[in-house]
mmCIF file of C-alpha atoms and ligand atoms in Angstrom:
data_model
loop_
_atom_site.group_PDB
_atom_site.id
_atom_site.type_symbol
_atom_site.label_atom_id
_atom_site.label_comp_id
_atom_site.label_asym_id
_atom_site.label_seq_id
_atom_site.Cartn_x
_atom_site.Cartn_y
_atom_site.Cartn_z
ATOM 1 C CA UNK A 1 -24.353 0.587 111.388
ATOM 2 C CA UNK A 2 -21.543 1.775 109.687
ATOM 3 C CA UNK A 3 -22.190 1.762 105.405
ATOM 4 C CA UNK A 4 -19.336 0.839 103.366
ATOM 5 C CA UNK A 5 -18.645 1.386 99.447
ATOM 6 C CA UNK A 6 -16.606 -1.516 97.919
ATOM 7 C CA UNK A 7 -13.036 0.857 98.936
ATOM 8 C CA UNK A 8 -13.949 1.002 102.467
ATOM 9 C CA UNK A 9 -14.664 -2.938 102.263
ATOM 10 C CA UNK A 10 -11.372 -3.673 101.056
ATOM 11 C CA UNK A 11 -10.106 -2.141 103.392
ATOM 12 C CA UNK A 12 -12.225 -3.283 106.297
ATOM 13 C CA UNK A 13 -11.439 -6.810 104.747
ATOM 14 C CA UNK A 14 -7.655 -6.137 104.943
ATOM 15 C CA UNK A 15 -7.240 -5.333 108.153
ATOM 16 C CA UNK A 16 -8.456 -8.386 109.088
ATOM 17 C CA UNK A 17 -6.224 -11.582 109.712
ATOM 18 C CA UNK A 18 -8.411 -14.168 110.232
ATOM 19 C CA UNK A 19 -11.782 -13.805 108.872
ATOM 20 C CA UNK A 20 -14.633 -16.472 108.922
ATOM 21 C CA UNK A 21 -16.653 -16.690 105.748
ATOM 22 C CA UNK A 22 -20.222 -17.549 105.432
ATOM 23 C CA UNK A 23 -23.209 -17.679 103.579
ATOM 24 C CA UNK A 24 -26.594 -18.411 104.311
ATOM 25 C CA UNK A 25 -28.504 -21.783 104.575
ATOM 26 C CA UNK A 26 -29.723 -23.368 101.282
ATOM 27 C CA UNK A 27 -26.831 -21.818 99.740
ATOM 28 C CA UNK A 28 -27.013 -21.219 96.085
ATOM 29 C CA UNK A 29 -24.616 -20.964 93.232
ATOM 30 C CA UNK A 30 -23.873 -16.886 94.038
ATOM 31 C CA UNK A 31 -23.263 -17.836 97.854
ATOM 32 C CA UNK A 32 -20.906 -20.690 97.263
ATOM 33 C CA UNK A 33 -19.397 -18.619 94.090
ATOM 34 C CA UNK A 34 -19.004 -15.297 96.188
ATOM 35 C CA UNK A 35 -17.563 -16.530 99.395
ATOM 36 C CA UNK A 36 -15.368 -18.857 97.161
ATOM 37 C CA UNK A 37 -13.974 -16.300 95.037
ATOM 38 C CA UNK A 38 -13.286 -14.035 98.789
ATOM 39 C CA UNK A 39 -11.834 -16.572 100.179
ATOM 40 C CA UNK A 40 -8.987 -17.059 97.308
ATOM 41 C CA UNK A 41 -8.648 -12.820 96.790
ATOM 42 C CA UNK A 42 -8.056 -12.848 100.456
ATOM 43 C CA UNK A 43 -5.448 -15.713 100.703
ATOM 44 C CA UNK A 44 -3.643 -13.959 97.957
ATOM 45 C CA UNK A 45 -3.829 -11.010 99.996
ATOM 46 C CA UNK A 46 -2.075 -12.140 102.993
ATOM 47 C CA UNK A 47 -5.014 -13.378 105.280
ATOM 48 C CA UNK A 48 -5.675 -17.079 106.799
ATOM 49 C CA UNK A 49 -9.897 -16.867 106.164
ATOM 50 C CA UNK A 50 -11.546 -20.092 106.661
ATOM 51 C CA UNK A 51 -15.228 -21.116 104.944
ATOM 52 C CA UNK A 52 -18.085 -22.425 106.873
ATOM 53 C CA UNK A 53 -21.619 -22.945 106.541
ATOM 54 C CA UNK A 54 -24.487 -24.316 108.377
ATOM 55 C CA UNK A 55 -25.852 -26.288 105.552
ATOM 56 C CA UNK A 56 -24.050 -28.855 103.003
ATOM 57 C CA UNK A 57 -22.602 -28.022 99.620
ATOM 58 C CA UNK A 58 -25.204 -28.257 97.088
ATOM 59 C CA UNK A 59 -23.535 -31.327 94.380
ATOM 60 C CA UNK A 60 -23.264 -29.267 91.410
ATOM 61 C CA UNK A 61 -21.006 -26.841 93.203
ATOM 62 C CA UNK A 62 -18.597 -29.645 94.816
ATOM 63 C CA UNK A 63 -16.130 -29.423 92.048
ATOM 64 C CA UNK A 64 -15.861 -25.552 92.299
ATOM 65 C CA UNK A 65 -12.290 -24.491 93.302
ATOM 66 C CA UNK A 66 -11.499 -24.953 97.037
ATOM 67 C CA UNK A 67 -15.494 -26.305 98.003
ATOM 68 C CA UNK A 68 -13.845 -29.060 99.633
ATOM 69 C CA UNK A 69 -12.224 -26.366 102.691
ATOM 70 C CA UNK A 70 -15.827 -25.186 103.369
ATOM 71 C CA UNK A 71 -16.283 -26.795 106.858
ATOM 72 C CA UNK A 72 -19.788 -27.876 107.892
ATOM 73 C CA UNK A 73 -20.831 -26.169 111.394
ATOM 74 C CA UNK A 74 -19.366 -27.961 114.407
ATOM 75 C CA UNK A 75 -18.512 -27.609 118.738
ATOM 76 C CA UNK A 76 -15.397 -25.983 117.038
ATOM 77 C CA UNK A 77 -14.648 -22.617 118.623
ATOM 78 C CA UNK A 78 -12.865 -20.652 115.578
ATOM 79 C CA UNK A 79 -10.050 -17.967 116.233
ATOM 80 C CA UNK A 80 -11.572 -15.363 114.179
ATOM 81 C CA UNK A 81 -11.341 -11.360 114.205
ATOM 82 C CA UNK A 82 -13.977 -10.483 111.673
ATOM 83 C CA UNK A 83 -17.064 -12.414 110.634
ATOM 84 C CA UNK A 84 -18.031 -11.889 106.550
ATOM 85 C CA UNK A 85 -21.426 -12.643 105.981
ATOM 86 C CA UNK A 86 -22.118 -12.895 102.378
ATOM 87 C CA UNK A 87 -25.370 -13.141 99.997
ATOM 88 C CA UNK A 88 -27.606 -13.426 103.559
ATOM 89 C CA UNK A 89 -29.918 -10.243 103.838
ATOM 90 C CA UNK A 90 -30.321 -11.254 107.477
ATOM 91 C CA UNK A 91 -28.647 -12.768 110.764
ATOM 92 C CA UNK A 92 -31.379 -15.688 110.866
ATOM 93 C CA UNK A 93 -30.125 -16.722 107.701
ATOM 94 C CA UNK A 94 -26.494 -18.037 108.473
ATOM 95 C CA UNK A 95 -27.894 -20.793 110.875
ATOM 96 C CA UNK A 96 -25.714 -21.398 114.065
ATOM 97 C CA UNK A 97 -22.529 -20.220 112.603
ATOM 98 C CA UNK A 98 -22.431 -17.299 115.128
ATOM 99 C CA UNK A 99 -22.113 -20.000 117.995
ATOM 100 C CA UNK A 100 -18.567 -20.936 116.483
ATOM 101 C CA UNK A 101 -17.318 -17.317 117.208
ATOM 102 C CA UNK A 102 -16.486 -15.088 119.762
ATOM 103 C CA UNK A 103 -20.065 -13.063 120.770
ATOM 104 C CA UNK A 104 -18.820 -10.236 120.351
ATOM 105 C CA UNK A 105 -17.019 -10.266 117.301
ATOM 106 C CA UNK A 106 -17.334 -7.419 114.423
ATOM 107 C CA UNK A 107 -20.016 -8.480 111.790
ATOM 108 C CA UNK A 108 -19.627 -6.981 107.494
ATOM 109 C CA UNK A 109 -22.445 -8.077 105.776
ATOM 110 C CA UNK A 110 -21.479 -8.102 101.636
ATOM 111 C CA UNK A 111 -24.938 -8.236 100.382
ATOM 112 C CA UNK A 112 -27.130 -7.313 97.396
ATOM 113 C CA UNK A 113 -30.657 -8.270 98.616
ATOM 114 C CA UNK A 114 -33.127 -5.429 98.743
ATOM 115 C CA UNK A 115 -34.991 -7.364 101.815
ATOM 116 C CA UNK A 116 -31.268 -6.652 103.558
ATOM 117 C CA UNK A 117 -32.573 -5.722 107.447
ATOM 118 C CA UNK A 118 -29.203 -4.072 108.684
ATOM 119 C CA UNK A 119 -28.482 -6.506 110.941
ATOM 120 C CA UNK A 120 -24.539 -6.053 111.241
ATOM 121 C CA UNK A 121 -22.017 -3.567 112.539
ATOM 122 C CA UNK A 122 -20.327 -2.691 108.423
ATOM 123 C CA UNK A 123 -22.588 -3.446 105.418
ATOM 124 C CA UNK A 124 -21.695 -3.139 102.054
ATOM 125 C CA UNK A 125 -25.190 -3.542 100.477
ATOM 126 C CA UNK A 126 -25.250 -2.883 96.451
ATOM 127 C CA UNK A 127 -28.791 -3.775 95.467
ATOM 128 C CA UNK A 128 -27.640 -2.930 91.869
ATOM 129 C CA UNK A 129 -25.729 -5.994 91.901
ATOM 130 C CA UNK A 130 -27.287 -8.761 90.139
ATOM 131 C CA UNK A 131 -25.025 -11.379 92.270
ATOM 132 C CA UNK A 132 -23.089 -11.074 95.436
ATOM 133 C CA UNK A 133 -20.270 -12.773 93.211
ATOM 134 C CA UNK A 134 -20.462 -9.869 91.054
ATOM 135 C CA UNK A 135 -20.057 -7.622 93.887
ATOM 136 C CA UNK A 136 -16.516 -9.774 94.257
ATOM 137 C CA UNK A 137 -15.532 -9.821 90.835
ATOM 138 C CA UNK A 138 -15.428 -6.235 91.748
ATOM 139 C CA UNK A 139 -13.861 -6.418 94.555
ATOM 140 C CA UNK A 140 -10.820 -8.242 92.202
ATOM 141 C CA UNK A 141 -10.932 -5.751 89.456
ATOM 142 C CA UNK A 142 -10.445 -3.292 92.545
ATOM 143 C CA UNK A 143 -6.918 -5.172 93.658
ATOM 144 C CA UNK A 144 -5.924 -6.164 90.462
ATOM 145 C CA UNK A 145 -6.406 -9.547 91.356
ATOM 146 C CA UNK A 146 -4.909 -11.952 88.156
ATOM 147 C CA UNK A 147 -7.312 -14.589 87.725
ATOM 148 C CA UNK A 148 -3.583 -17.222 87.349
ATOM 149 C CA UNK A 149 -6.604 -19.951 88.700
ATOM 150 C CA UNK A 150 -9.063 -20.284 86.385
ATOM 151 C CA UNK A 151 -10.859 -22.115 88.920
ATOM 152 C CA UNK A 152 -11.323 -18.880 90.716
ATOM 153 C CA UNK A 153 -13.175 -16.961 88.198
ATOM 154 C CA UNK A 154 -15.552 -20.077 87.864
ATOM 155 C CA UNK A 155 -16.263 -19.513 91.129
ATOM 156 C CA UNK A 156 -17.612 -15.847 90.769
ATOM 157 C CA UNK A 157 -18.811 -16.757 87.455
ATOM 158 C CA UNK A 158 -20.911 -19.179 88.605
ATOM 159 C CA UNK A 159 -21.988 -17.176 91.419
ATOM 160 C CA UNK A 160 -22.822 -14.635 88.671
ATOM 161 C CA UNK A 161 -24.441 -16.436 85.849
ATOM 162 C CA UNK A 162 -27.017 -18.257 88.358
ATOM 163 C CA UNK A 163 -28.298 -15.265 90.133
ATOM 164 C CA UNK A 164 -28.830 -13.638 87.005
ATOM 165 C CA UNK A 165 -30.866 -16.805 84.933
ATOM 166 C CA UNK A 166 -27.615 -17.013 82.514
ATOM 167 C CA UNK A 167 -27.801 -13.274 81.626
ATOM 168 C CA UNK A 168 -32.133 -13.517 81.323
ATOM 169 C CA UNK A 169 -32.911 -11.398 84.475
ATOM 170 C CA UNK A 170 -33.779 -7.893 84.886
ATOM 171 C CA UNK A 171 -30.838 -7.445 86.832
ATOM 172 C CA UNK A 172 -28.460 -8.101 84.542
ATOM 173 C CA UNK A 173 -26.544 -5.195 83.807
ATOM 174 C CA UNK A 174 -23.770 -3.896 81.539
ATOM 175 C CA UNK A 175 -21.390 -4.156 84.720
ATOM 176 C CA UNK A 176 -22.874 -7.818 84.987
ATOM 177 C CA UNK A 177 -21.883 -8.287 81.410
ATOM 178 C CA UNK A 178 -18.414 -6.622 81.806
ATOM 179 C CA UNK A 179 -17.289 -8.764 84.780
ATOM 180 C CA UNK A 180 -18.479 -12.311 83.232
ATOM 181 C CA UNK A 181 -16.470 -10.801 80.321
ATOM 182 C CA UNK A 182 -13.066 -10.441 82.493
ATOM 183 C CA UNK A 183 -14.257 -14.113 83.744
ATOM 184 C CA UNK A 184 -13.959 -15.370 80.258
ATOM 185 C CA UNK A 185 -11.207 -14.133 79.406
ATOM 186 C CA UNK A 186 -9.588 -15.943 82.924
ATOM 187 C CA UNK A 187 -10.379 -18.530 80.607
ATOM 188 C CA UNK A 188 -13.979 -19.593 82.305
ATOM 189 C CA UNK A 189 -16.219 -21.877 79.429
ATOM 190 C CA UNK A 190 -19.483 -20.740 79.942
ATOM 191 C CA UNK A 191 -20.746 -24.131 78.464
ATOM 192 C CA UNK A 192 -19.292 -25.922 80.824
ATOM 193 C CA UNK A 193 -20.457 -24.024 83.935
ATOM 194 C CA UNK A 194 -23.848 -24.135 82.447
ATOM 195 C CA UNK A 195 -23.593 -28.246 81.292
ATOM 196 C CA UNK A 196 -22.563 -29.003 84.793
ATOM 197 C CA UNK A 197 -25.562 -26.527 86.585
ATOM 198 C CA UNK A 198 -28.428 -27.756 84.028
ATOM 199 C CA UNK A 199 -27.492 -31.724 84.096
ATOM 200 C CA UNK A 200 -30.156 -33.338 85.861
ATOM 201 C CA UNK A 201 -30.291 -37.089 87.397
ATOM 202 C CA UNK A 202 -33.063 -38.614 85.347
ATOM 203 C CA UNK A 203 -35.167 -38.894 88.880
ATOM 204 C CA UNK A 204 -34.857 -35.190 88.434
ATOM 205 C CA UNK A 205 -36.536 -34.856 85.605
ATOM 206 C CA UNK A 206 -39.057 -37.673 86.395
ATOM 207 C CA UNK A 207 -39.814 -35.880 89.689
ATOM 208 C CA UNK A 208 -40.590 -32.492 87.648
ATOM 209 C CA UNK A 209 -43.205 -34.557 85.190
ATOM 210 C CA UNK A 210 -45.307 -35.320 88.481
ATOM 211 C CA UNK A 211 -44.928 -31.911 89.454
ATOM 212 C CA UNK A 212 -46.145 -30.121 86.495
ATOM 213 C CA UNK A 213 -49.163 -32.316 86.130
ATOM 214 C CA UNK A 214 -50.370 -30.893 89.731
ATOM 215 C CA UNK A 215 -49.546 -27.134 88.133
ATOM 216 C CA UNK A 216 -52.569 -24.914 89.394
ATOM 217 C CA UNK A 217 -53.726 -21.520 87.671
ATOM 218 C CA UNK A 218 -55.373 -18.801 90.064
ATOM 219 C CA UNK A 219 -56.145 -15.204 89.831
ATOM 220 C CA UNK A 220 -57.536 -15.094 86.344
ATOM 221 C CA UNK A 221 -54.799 -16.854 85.087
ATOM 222 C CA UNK A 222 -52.329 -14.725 86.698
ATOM 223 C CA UNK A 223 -50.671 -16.636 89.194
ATOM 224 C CA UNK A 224 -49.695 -20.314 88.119
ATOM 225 C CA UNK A 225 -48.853 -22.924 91.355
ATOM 226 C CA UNK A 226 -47.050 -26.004 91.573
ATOM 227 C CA UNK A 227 -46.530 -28.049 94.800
ATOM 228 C CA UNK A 228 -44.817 -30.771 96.180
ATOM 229 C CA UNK A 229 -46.556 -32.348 98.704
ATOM 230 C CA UNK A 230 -44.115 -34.106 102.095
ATOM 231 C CA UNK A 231 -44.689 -37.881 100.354
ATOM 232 C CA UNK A 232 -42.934 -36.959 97.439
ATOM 233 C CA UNK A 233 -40.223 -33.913 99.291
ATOM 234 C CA UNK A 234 -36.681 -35.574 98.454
ATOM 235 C CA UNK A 235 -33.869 -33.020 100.049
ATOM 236 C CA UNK A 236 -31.371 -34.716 97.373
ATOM 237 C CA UNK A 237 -33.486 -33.633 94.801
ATOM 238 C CA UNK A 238 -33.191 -30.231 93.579
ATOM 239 C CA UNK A 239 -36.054 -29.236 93.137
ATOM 240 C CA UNK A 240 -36.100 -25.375 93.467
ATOM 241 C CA UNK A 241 -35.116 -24.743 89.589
ATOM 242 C CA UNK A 242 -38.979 -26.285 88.378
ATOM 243 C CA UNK A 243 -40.529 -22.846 89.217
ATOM 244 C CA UNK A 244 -39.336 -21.877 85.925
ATOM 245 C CA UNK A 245 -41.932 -23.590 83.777
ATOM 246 C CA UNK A 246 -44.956 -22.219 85.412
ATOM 247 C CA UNK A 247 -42.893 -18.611 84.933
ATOM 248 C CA UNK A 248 -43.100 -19.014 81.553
ATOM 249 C CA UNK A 249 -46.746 -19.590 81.255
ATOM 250 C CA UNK A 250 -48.327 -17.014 78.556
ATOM 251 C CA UNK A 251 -50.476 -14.815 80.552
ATOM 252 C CA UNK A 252 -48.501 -15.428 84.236
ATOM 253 C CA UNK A 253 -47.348 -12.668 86.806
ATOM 254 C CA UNK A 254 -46.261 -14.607 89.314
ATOM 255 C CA UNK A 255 -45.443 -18.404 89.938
ATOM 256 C CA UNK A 256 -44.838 -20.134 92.604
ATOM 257 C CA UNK A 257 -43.466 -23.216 94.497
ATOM 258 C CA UNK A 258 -44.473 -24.630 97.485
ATOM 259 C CA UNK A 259 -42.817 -27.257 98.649
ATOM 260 C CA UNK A 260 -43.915 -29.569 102.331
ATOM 261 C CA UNK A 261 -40.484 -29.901 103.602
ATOM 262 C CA UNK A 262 -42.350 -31.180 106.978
ATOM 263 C CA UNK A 263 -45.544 -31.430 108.296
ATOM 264 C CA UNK A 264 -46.073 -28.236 109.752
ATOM 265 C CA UNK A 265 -43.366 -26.497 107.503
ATOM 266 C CA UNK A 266 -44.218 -25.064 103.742
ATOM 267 C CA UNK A 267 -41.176 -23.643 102.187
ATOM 268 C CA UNK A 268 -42.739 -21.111 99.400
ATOM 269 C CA UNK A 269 -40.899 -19.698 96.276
ATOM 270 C CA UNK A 270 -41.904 -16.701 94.106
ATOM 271 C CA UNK A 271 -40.823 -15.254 90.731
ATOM 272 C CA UNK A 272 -43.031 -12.401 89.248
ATOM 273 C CA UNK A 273 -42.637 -10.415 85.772
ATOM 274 C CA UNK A 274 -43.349 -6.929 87.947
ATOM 275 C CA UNK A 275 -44.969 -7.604 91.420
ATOM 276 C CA UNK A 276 -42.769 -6.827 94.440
ATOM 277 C CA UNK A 277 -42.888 -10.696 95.577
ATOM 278 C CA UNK A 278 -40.022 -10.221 98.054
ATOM 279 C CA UNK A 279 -42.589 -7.578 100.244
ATOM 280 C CA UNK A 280 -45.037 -10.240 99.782
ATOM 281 C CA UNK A 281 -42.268 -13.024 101.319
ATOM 282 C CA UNK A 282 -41.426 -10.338 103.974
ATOM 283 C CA UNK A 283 -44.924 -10.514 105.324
ATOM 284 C CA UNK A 284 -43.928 -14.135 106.430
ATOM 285 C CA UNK A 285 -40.371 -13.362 107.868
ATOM 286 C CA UNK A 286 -38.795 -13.966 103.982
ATOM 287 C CA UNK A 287 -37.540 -11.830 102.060
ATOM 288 C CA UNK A 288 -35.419 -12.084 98.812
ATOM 289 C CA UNK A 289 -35.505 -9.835 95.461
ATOM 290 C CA UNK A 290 -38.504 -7.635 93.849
ATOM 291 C CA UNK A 291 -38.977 -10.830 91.207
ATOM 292 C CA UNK A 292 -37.488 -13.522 92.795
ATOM 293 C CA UNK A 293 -38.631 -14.029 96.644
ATOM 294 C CA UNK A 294 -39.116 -17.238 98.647
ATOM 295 C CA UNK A 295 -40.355 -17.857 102.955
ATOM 296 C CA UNK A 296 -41.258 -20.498 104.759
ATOM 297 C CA UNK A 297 -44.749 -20.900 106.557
ATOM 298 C CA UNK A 298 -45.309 -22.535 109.603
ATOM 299 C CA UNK A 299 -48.521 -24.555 108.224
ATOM 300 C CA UNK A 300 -49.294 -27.640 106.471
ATOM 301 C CA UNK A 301 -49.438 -26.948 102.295
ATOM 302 C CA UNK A 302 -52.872 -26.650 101.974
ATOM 303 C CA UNK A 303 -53.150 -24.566 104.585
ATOM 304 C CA UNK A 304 -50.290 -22.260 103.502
ATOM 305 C CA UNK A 305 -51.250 -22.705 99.994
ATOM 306 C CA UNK A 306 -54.520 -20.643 101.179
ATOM 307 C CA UNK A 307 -52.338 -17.567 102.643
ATOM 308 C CA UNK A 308 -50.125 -17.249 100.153
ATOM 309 C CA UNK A 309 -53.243 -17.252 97.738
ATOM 310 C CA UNK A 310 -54.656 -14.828 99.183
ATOM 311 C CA UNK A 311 -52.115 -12.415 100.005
ATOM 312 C CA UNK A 312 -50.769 -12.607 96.016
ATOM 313 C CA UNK A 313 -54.722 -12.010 94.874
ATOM 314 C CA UNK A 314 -54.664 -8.841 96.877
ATOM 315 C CA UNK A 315 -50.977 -7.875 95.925
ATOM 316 C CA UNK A 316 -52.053 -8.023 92.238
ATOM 317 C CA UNK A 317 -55.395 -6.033 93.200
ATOM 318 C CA UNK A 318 -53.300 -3.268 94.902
ATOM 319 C CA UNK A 319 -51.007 -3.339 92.048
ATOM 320 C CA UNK A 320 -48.363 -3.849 94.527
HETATM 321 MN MN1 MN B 1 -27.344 -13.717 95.560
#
């Protein structure tokens, strides 16, 4: 595998004339705000990429600049010479988008997970990064890119500011800070990005009342659980931002989500103040960020419930 710096991905990413853009499945705010933001640097630049993901466009991203050319996975064979995989830390992740290209064709992975397994040809991994978007929003200082559509910096702002809690997470650096600044001053309103992320349907909000009253404390009080069982598992809702209240319970290293997405299938988040969660997801084919981490388990919730228990208790033991 052949490691890149952001120079040697521009100009990997130059040479290219058709690239195919992707992200993983379940994407979030930094995937669609990342490969958004590529997509418009590169059309600016002279290339014909093309968006596509095997997974729909989460609602409160549809009004981002160009979300409506991000094509859904189809029989389609695609005329591509490079495949861009962005904010997926490995090949499992992008679904069956490699079925819509050639077998063969030449993989760069722009990434900032520290779970990232190698799995392509060119990587350009910068675990420093709080946000693949902000790895972009480099990527545009680098060629001078002049942020004429607003909508474009929303994009990578987006991308940025929801990877990084709004500016709350440990990796939120100065460079963070100094590329949301150039954002702002493309004339991005941070209010607004953050109105249109936070606004909840009312069923939302209802749905989160149930949940908390189920909230579980284990571990001495160190590890605080909420769960929603498969009766009351709505896809439409979003559900993946209620992890934050157990976070902030006085006392709590880690919380976590599990959520019966099927019988057999328990899809498990994790946010810690210290503990390495995403080598506790990796045990379980996951993977994700030191304090922010999420897999799924092949087992009904209780059942998962019980590993997951157990393998935090003894990660917090170990001091992990
Ligand atoms: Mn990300």
């Amino acid at each position: 595998m052949v490691e890149m710096e952001l120079a040697g991905a521009a100009e990997r990413l130059l040479a290219s004339q058709k690239p195919v853009l992707t992200v993983h499945v379940s994407p979030d705010g930094d995937a669609i705000g990342a490969m958004l933001g590529l997509y418009w640097l590169l059309l600016e630049k002279g290339c014909r990429p093309v968006m596509v993901v095997d997974d729909s466009v989460p609602a409160v991203f549809q009004n981002l600049l160009g979300a409506e050319l991000i094509k859904p996975v189809s029989e389609e064979q695609l005329d591509a010479d490079l495949l861009v995989v962005l904010d997926a830390s490995d090949d499992g992740r992008i679904g069956r988008v490699r079925q819509m290209v050639a077998p063969g064709l030449p993989v760069l992975n722009i990434d900032h997970h520290v779970s990232n397994t190698g799995f392509s040809e060119m990587r350009w991994l910068d675990v420093r990064a709080a946000a693949t978007a902000e790895m972009i929003a480099q990527l545009a200082d680098y060629w001078q890119y002049d942020y004429a559509k607003t909508g474009v910096a929303e994009a990578l702002y987006t991308g940025i500011a929801t990877d990084c809690g709004f500016f709350r997470y440990a990796n939120t650096t100065p460079r963070t800070m100094r590329l949301a600044a150039r954002l702002l001053e493309a004339g991005v309103q941070p209010n607004v990005v953050s109105d249109r992320i936070e606004t909840q349907p009312v069923q939302t909000v209802s749905k989160l009342a149930n949940v908390l009253s189920g909230l579980e404390m284990h571990s001495d009080g160190r590890v605080a659980l909420i769960s929603i069982p498969l009766d009351q598992y709505d896809p439409e809702t979003d559900s993946d931002s209620f992890i934050r209240y157990p976070r902030y319970i006085e006392g709590v290293e880690v919380a976590v989500l599990l959520k019966s997405v099927a019988p057999d299938v328990t899809r498990v988040s994790m946010r810690s103040k210290e503990l390495d969660v995403s080598a506790v997801a990796l045990q379980y084919g996951g993977g994700g960020h030191k304090r922010a981490a999420g897999c799924t388990i092949p087992r009904p919730l209780d059942e998962a419930k019980a590993v997951i228990l157990k393998t935090l208790s003894e990660a917090i033991d170990n001091g992990l």
